[in-house]
């Protein structure tokens, strides 16, 4: 796509307006109900769909297909982020009425950091086409690692703070309790951070680790920076509501890692084929319509098999409890 500077400015301004509206509507700290989370989740999905249809109308089927494939991929990968978000909330004992505020600013930090990653990725790809080999190999390796972790059932039960977070805590100090939604307070004549700011930084910076596989993945579906950025933006901005909507269902998605590994491996192969094609080797390339259909089918099958397995496990546990009682 030939995206003008004006369109970039309008798009970013529009996204900022949506974020501002989301902030002011939910600015009062409160417990987010499933009904509220569900309504806002639908709103963000509808907005993403309308944006994709706008691309279809003004730019054609190829950019629209790339956007929808990228959006669905980023959305599915972001669900995996929610597992870590749950650990972070537990680690810092975030009061339930403040969690929506924490997630809002944490996601904003993540969006800014991802924009930097996207700009760097686009610049590298524009200069070095062989980088697709590296991206493809990395995604295939990540897919294999996900399968190994899923089979070994190795899941971290506690969030470990990264070095950047620890350095900020040492530099500014951290209060021993929450002070409403304040980010800094004065204590003994010194300005120190509150746990609210710490947990926001934790969510924002932790997302950078997830971007290491999600950004190469979406570049495997489209090399257009505008589509990469907007797909990431819409996927991330609806993540806060998704946290409250499916928080209780996360443990039931027992096959999610397998589904994500298949998707990442598929995109990795697609990147390698594209790199070979760019190098002049006559190999078949995977089309966007096929990629979109493949991703949707994998996610659908993963969700169904996960819920079936969870239901079967719950029934088995119930039988065991009844046997013990007898």
mmCIF file with all atom_site columns, C-alpha atoms in Angstrom, residues 35-186:
data_model
loop_
_atom_site.group_PDB
_atom_site.id
_atom_site.type_symbol
_atom_site.label_atom_id
_atom_site.label_alt_id
_atom_site.label_comp_id
_atom_site.label_asym_id
_atom_site.label_entity_id
_atom_site.label_seq_id
_atom_site.pdbx_PDB_ins_code
_atom_site.Cartn_x
_atom_site.Cartn_y
_atom_site.Cartn_z
_atom_site.occupancy
_atom_site.B_iso_or_equiv
_atom_site.pdbx_formal_charge
_atom_site.auth_seq_id
_atom_site.auth_comp_id
_atom_site.auth_asym_id
_atom_site.auth_atom_id
_atom_site.pdbx_PDB_model_num
ATOM 1   C CA . UNK A 1 35  ? -21.301 -8.003  30.824 1.00 0.00 ? 35  UNK A CA 1
ATOM 2   C CA . UNK A 1 36  ? -19.211 -4.814  30.536 1.00 0.00 ? 36  UNK A CA 1
ATOM 3   C CA . UNK A 1 37  ? -16.140 -6.731  29.343 1.00 0.00 ? 37  UNK A CA 1
ATOM 4   C CA . UNK A 1 38  ? -18.222 -8.608  26.782 1.00 0.00 ? 38  UNK A CA 1
ATOM 5   C CA . UNK A 1 39  ? -19.805 -5.439  25.410 1.00 0.00 ? 39  UNK A CA 1
ATOM 6   C CA . UNK A 1 40  ? -16.449 -3.683  24.994 1.00 0.00 ? 40  UNK A CA 1
ATOM 7   C CA . UNK A 1 41  ? -14.858 -6.789  23.491 1.00 0.00 ? 41  UNK A CA 1
ATOM 8   C CA . UNK A 1 42  ? -17.572 -6.798  20.826 1.00 0.00 ? 42  UNK A CA 1
ATOM 9   C CA . UNK A 1 43  ? -17.038 -3.057  20.239 1.00 0.00 ? 43  UNK A CA 1
ATOM 10  C CA . UNK A 1 44  ? -13.290 -3.507  19.599 1.00 0.00 ? 44  UNK A CA 1
ATOM 11  C CA . UNK A 1 45  ? -13.855 -6.515  17.333 1.00 0.00 ? 45  UNK A CA 1
ATOM 12  C CA . UNK A 1 46  ? -16.482 -4.590  15.341 1.00 0.00 ? 46  UNK A CA 1
ATOM 13  C CA . UNK A 1 47  ? -14.128 -1.599  15.018 1.00 0.00 ? 47  UNK A CA 1
ATOM 14  C CA . UNK A 1 48  ? -11.351 -3.885  13.739 1.00 0.00 ? 48  UNK A CA 1
ATOM 15  C CA . UNK A 1 49  ? -13.781 -5.497  11.266 1.00 0.00 ? 49  UNK A CA 1
ATOM 16  C CA . UNK A 1 50  ? -14.925 -2.073  10.021 1.00 0.00 ? 50  UNK A CA 1
ATOM 17  C CA . UNK A 1 51  ? -11.307 -1.012  9.550  1.00 0.00 ? 51  UNK A CA 1
ATOM 18  C CA . UNK A 1 52  ? -10.625 -4.170  7.549  1.00 0.00 ? 52  UNK A CA 1
ATOM 19  C CA . UNK A 1 53  ? -13.728 -3.578  5.415  1.00 0.00 ? 53  UNK A CA 1
ATOM 20  C CA . UNK A 1 54  ? -12.508 -0.017  4.852  1.00 0.00 ? 54  UNK A CA 1
ATOM 21  C CA . UNK A 1 55  ? -9.233  -1.417  3.535  1.00 0.00 ? 55  UNK A CA 1
ATOM 22  C CA . UNK A 1 56  ? -11.225 -3.768  1.302  1.00 0.00 ? 56  UNK A CA 1
ATOM 23  C CA . UNK A 1 57  ? -13.251 -0.884  -0.138 1.00 0.00 ? 57  UNK A CA 1
ATOM 24  C CA . UNK A 1 58  ? -10.425 1.631   -0.598 1.00 0.00 ? 58  UNK A CA 1
ATOM 25  C CA . UNK A 1 59  ? -7.342  -0.574  -1.136 1.00 0.00 ? 59  UNK A CA 1
ATOM 26  C CA . UNK A 1 60  ? -8.633  -3.923  -2.396 1.00 0.00 ? 60  UNK A CA 1
ATOM 27  C CA . UNK A 1 61  ? -8.798  -7.538  -1.289 1.00 0.00 ? 61  UNK A CA 1
ATOM 28  C CA . UNK A 1 62  ? -5.061  -8.140  -0.785 1.00 0.00 ? 62  UNK A CA 1
ATOM 29  C CA . UNK A 1 63  ? -4.471  -5.504  1.944  1.00 0.00 ? 63  UNK A CA 1
ATOM 30  C CA . UNK A 1 64  ? -7.786  -6.386  3.621  1.00 0.00 ? 64  UNK A CA 1
ATOM 31  C CA . UNK A 1 65  ? -6.904  -10.083 3.648  1.00 0.00 ? 65  UNK A CA 1
ATOM 32  C CA . UNK A 1 66  ? -3.469  -9.313  5.090  1.00 0.00 ? 66  UNK A CA 1
ATOM 33  C CA . UNK A 1 67  ? -5.031  -7.161  7.810  1.00 0.00 ? 67  UNK A CA 1
ATOM 34  C CA . UNK A 1 68  ? -7.562  -9.799  8.880  1.00 0.00 ? 68  UNK A CA 1
ATOM 35  C CA . UNK A 1 69  ? -4.928  -12.563 8.842  1.00 0.00 ? 69  UNK A CA 1
ATOM 36  C CA . UNK A 1 70  ? -2.553  -10.381 10.868 1.00 0.00 ? 70  UNK A CA 1
ATOM 37  C CA . UNK A 1 71  ? -5.269  -9.256  13.279 1.00 0.00 ? 71  UNK A CA 1
ATOM 38  C CA . UNK A 1 72  ? -6.482  -12.797 14.004 1.00 0.00 ? 72  UNK A CA 1
ATOM 39  C CA . UNK A 1 73  ? -2.913  -14.027 14.450 1.00 0.00 ? 73  UNK A CA 1
ATOM 40  C CA . UNK A 1 74  ? -1.991  -11.182 16.804 1.00 0.00 ? 74  UNK A CA 1
ATOM 41  C CA . UNK A 1 75  ? -5.255  -11.617 18.718 1.00 0.00 ? 75  UNK A CA 1
ATOM 42  C CA . UNK A 1 76  ? -4.655  -15.339 19.204 1.00 0.00 ? 76  UNK A CA 1
ATOM 43  C CA . UNK A 1 77  ? -1.052  -14.760 20.282 1.00 0.00 ? 77  UNK A CA 1
ATOM 44  C CA . UNK A 1 78  ? -2.184  -12.010 22.684 1.00 0.00 ? 78  UNK A CA 1
ATOM 45  C CA . UNK A 1 79  ? -4.451  -14.492 24.475 1.00 0.00 ? 79  UNK A CA 1
ATOM 46  C CA . UNK A 1 80  ? -1.255  -16.244 25.561 1.00 0.00 ? 80  UNK A CA 1
ATOM 47  C CA . UNK A 1 81  ? -0.203  -12.921 27.120 1.00 0.00 ? 81  UNK A CA 1
ATOM 48  C CA . UNK A 1 82  ? -3.190  -13.089 29.437 1.00 0.00 ? 82  UNK A CA 1
ATOM 49  C CA . UNK A 1 83  ? -1.694  -16.055 31.294 1.00 0.00 ? 83  UNK A CA 1
ATOM 50  C CA . UNK A 1 84  ? 1.269   -13.853 32.241 1.00 0.00 ? 84  UNK A CA 1
ATOM 51  C CA . UNK A 1 85  ? -0.986  -10.886 33.049 1.00 0.00 ? 85  UNK A CA 1
ATOM 52  C CA . UNK A 1 86  ? -2.821  -13.067 35.574 1.00 0.00 ? 86  UNK A CA 1
ATOM 53  C CA . UNK A 1 87  ? 0.523   -13.936 37.206 1.00 0.00 ? 87  UNK A CA 1
ATOM 54  C CA . UNK A 1 88  ? 1.541   -10.253 37.301 1.00 0.00 ? 88  UNK A CA 1
ATOM 55  C CA . UNK A 1 89  ? -1.749  -9.214  38.925 1.00 0.00 ? 89  UNK A CA 1
ATOM 56  C CA . UNK A 1 90  ? -1.279  -11.938 41.556 1.00 0.00 ? 90  UNK A CA 1
ATOM 57  C CA . UNK A 1 91  ? 2.395   -11.082 42.110 1.00 0.00 ? 91  UNK A CA 1
ATOM 58  C CA . UNK A 1 92  ? 1.622   -7.436  42.913 1.00 0.00 ? 92  UNK A CA 1
ATOM 59  C CA . UNK A 1 93  ? -1.731  -8.160  44.608 1.00 0.00 ? 93  UNK A CA 1
ATOM 60  C CA . UNK A 1 94  ? -3.529  -5.595  42.452 1.00 0.00 ? 94  UNK A CA 1
ATOM 61  C CA . UNK A 1 95  ? -6.961  -4.724  43.937 1.00 0.00 ? 95  UNK A CA 1
ATOM 62  C CA . UNK A 1 96  ? -9.726  -5.803  41.549 1.00 0.00 ? 96  UNK A CA 1
ATOM 63  C CA . UNK A 1 97  ? -11.087 -2.266  41.137 1.00 0.00 ? 97  UNK A CA 1
ATOM 64  C CA . UNK A 1 98  ? -7.703  -1.028  39.857 1.00 0.00 ? 98  UNK A CA 1
ATOM 65  C CA . UNK A 1 99  ? -6.970  -3.855  37.424 1.00 0.00 ? 99  UNK A CA 1
ATOM 66  C CA . UNK A 1 100 ? -8.723  -2.229  34.461 1.00 0.00 ? 100 UNK A CA 1
ATOM 67  C CA . UNK A 1 101 ? -6.637  0.963   34.937 1.00 0.00 ? 101 UNK A CA 1
ATOM 68  C CA . UNK A 1 102 ? -3.424  -1.069  35.195 1.00 0.00 ? 102 UNK A CA 1
ATOM 69  C CA . UNK A 1 103 ? -4.193  -2.965  32.005 1.00 0.00 ? 103 UNK A CA 1
ATOM 70  C CA . UNK A 1 104 ? -5.101  0.193   30.077 1.00 0.00 ? 104 UNK A CA 1
ATOM 71  C CA . UNK A 1 105 ? -1.762  1.885   30.701 1.00 0.00 ? 105 UNK A CA 1
ATOM 72  C CA . UNK A 1 106 ? 0.168   -1.377  30.479 1.00 0.00 ? 106 UNK A CA 1
ATOM 73  C CA . UNK A 1 107 ? -1.268  -2.026  27.023 1.00 0.00 ? 107 UNK A CA 1
ATOM 74  C CA . UNK A 1 108 ? -0.472  1.569   25.964 1.00 0.00 ? 108 UNK A CA 1
ATOM 75  C CA . UNK A 1 109 ? 3.164   1.078   26.959 1.00 0.00 ? 109 UNK A CA 1
ATOM 76  C CA . UNK A 1 110 ? 3.190   -2.205  25.029 1.00 0.00 ? 110 UNK A CA 1
ATOM 77  C CA . UNK A 1 111 ? 1.704   -0.520  21.942 1.00 0.00 ? 111 UNK A CA 1
ATOM 78  C CA . UNK A 1 112 ? 4.390   2.194   21.936 1.00 0.00 ? 112 UNK A CA 1
ATOM 79  C CA . UNK A 1 113 ? 7.168   -0.387  22.333 1.00 0.00 ? 113 UNK A CA 1
ATOM 80  C CA . UNK A 1 114 ? 5.697   -2.540  19.575 1.00 0.00 ? 114 UNK A CA 1
ATOM 81  C CA . UNK A 1 115 ? 5.560   0.482   17.260 1.00 0.00 ? 115 UNK A CA 1
ATOM 82  C CA . UNK A 1 116 ? 9.332   0.803   17.731 1.00 0.00 ? 116 UNK A CA 1
ATOM 83  C CA . UNK A 1 117 ? 9.777   -2.922  16.954 1.00 0.00 ? 117 UNK A CA 1
ATOM 84  C CA . UNK A 1 118 ? 7.615   -2.612  13.845 1.00 0.00 ? 118 UNK A CA 1
ATOM 85  C CA . UNK A 1 119 ? 9.549   0.399   12.546 1.00 0.00 ? 119 UNK A CA 1
ATOM 86  C CA . UNK A 1 120 ? 12.852  -1.416  13.113 1.00 0.00 ? 120 UNK A CA 1
ATOM 87  C CA . UNK A 1 121 ? 11.544  -4.601  11.479 1.00 0.00 ? 121 UNK A CA 1
ATOM 88  C CA . UNK A 1 122 ? 10.257  -2.717  8.439  1.00 0.00 ? 122 UNK A CA 1
ATOM 89  C CA . UNK A 1 123 ? 13.597  -0.922  8.005  1.00 0.00 ? 123 UNK A CA 1
ATOM 90  C CA . UNK A 1 124 ? 15.557  -4.197  8.258  1.00 0.00 ? 124 UNK A CA 1
ATOM 91  C CA . UNK A 1 125 ? 13.290  -6.005  5.786  1.00 0.00 ? 125 UNK A CA 1
ATOM 92  C CA . UNK A 1 126 ? 13.503  -3.135  3.309  1.00 0.00 ? 126 UNK A CA 1
ATOM 93  C CA . UNK A 1 127 ? 17.309  -3.321  3.359  1.00 0.00 ? 127 UNK A CA 1
ATOM 94  C CA . UNK A 1 128 ? 17.977  -7.035  3.792  1.00 0.00 ? 128 UNK A CA 1
ATOM 95  C CA . UNK A 1 129 ? 15.567  -9.522  2.210  1.00 0.00 ? 129 UNK A CA 1
ATOM 96  C CA . UNK A 1 130 ? 17.568  -12.447 3.662  1.00 0.00 ? 130 UNK A CA 1
ATOM 97  C CA . UNK A 1 131 ? 16.238  -11.515 7.097  1.00 0.00 ? 131 UNK A CA 1
ATOM 98  C CA . UNK A 1 132 ? 13.136  -13.562 6.172  1.00 0.00 ? 132 UNK A CA 1
ATOM 99  C CA . UNK A 1 133 ? 15.283  -16.685 6.586  1.00 0.00 ? 133 UNK A CA 1
ATOM 100 C CA . UNK A 1 134 ? 16.102  -15.604 10.144 1.00 0.00 ? 134 UNK A CA 1
ATOM 101 C CA . UNK A 1 135 ? 12.478  -14.696 10.969 1.00 0.00 ? 135 UNK A CA 1
ATOM 102 C CA . UNK A 1 136 ? 11.256  -17.986 9.521  1.00 0.00 ? 136 UNK A CA 1
ATOM 103 C CA . UNK A 1 137 ? 13.811  -20.102 11.374 1.00 0.00 ? 137 UNK A CA 1
ATOM 104 C CA . UNK A 1 138 ? 13.081  -18.234 14.614 1.00 0.00 ? 138 UNK A CA 1
ATOM 105 C CA . UNK A 1 139 ? 9.329   -18.860 14.318 1.00 0.00 ? 139 UNK A CA 1
ATOM 106 C CA . UNK A 1 140 ? 9.845   -22.565 13.575 1.00 0.00 ? 140 UNK A CA 1
ATOM 107 C CA . UNK A 1 141 ? 12.139  -22.808 16.597 1.00 0.00 ? 141 UNK A CA 1
ATOM 108 C CA . UNK A 1 142 ? 9.589   -20.951 18.753 1.00 0.00 ? 142 UNK A CA 1
ATOM 109 C CA . UNK A 1 143 ? 6.857   -23.321 17.566 1.00 0.00 ? 143 UNK A CA 1
ATOM 110 C CA . UNK A 1 144 ? 8.967   -26.338 18.549 1.00 0.00 ? 144 UNK A CA 1
ATOM 111 C CA . UNK A 1 145 ? 9.731   -24.774 21.934 1.00 0.00 ? 145 UNK A CA 1
ATOM 112 C CA . UNK A 1 146 ? 6.003   -24.201 22.579 1.00 0.00 ? 146 UNK A CA 1
ATOM 113 C CA . UNK A 1 147 ? 5.264   -27.847 21.836 1.00 0.00 ? 147 UNK A CA 1
ATOM 114 C CA . UNK A 1 148 ? 8.046   -29.019 24.151 1.00 0.00 ? 148 UNK A CA 1
ATOM 115 C CA . UNK A 1 149 ? 6.813   -26.776 26.981 1.00 0.00 ? 149 UNK A CA 1
ATOM 116 C CA . UNK A 1 150 ? 3.218   -27.898 26.484 1.00 0.00 ? 150 UNK A CA 1
ATOM 117 C CA . UNK A 1 151 ? 4.181   -31.588 26.540 1.00 0.00 ? 151 UNK A CA 1
ATOM 118 C CA . UNK A 1 152 ? 6.321   -31.092 29.635 1.00 0.00 ? 152 UNK A CA 1
ATOM 119 C CA . UNK A 1 153 ? 3.534   -29.015 31.235 1.00 0.00 ? 153 UNK A CA 1
ATOM 120 C CA . UNK A 1 154 ? 6.110   -26.442 32.319 1.00 0.00 ? 154 UNK A CA 1
ATOM 121 C CA . UNK A 1 155 ? 4.167   -23.346 33.291 1.00 0.00 ? 155 UNK A CA 1
ATOM 122 C CA . UNK A 1 156 ? 5.611   -20.617 35.479 1.00 0.00 ? 156 UNK A CA 1
ATOM 123 C CA . UNK A 1 157 ? 3.546   -20.180 38.612 1.00 0.00 ? 157 UNK A CA 1
ATOM 124 C CA . UNK A 1 158 ? 5.096   -16.892 39.640 1.00 0.00 ? 158 UNK A CA 1
ATOM 125 C CA . UNK A 1 159 ? 6.068   -13.795 37.707 1.00 0.00 ? 159 UNK A CA 1
ATOM 126 C CA . UNK A 1 160 ? 9.736   -12.847 37.821 1.00 0.00 ? 160 UNK A CA 1
ATOM 127 C CA . UNK A 1 161 ? 10.562  -9.154  37.460 1.00 0.00 ? 161 UNK A CA 1
ATOM 128 C CA . UNK A 1 162 ? 12.825  -8.231  34.546 1.00 0.00 ? 162 UNK A CA 1
ATOM 129 C CA . UNK A 1 163 ? 16.035  -6.229  34.896 1.00 0.00 ? 163 UNK A CA 1
ATOM 130 C CA . UNK A 1 164 ? 14.497  -2.969  33.673 1.00 0.00 ? 164 UNK A CA 1
ATOM 131 C CA . UNK A 1 165 ? 11.791  -3.194  36.307 1.00 0.00 ? 165 UNK A CA 1
ATOM 132 C CA . UNK A 1 166 ? 14.258  -3.973  39.082 1.00 0.00 ? 166 UNK A CA 1
ATOM 133 C CA . UNK A 1 167 ? 16.470  -1.058  38.010 1.00 0.00 ? 167 UNK A CA 1
ATOM 134 C CA . UNK A 1 168 ? 13.510  1.355   38.119 1.00 0.00 ? 168 UNK A CA 1
ATOM 135 C CA . UNK A 1 169 ? 12.561  0.119   41.586 1.00 0.00 ? 169 UNK A CA 1
ATOM 136 C CA . UNK A 1 170 ? 16.117  0.648   42.854 1.00 0.00 ? 170 UNK A CA 1
ATOM 137 C CA . UNK A 1 171 ? 16.304  4.100   41.273 1.00 0.00 ? 171 UNK A CA 1
ATOM 138 C CA . UNK A 1 172 ? 13.023  5.515   42.553 1.00 0.00 ? 172 UNK A CA 1
ATOM 139 C CA . UNK A 1 173 ? 11.968  3.228   45.392 1.00 0.00 ? 173 UNK A CA 1
ATOM 140 C CA . UNK A 1 174 ? 8.506   1.709   45.782 1.00 0.00 ? 174 UNK A CA 1
ATOM 141 C CA . UNK A 1 175 ? 5.786   2.472   48.314 1.00 0.00 ? 175 UNK A CA 1
ATOM 142 C CA . UNK A 1 176 ? 4.613   -0.392  50.521 1.00 0.00 ? 176 UNK A CA 1
ATOM 143 C CA . UNK A 1 177 ? 0.952   -0.075  49.511 1.00 0.00 ? 177 UNK A CA 1
ATOM 144 C CA . UNK A 1 178 ? -1.357  1.236   46.791 1.00 0.00 ? 178 UNK A CA 1
ATOM 145 C CA . UNK A 1 179 ? -2.422  4.895   46.938 1.00 0.00 ? 179 UNK A CA 1
ATOM 146 C CA . UNK A 1 180 ? -5.491  4.816   44.740 1.00 0.00 ? 180 UNK A CA 1
ATOM 147 C CA . UNK A 1 181 ? -4.526  5.392   41.109 1.00 0.00 ? 181 UNK A CA 1
ATOM 148 C CA . UNK A 1 182 ? -1.514  7.579   41.960 1.00 0.00 ? 182 UNK A CA 1
ATOM 149 C CA . UNK A 1 183 ? 1.721   6.658   40.198 1.00 0.00 ? 183 UNK A CA 1
ATOM 150 C CA . UNK A 1 184 ? 4.104   8.643   42.461 1.00 0.00 ? 184 UNK A CA 1
ATOM 151 C CA . UNK A 1 185 ? 3.870   9.850   46.054 1.00 0.00 ? 185 UNK A CA 1
ATOM 152 C CA . UNK A 1 186 ? 6.035   11.920  48.395 1.00 0.00 ? 186 UNK A CA 1
#
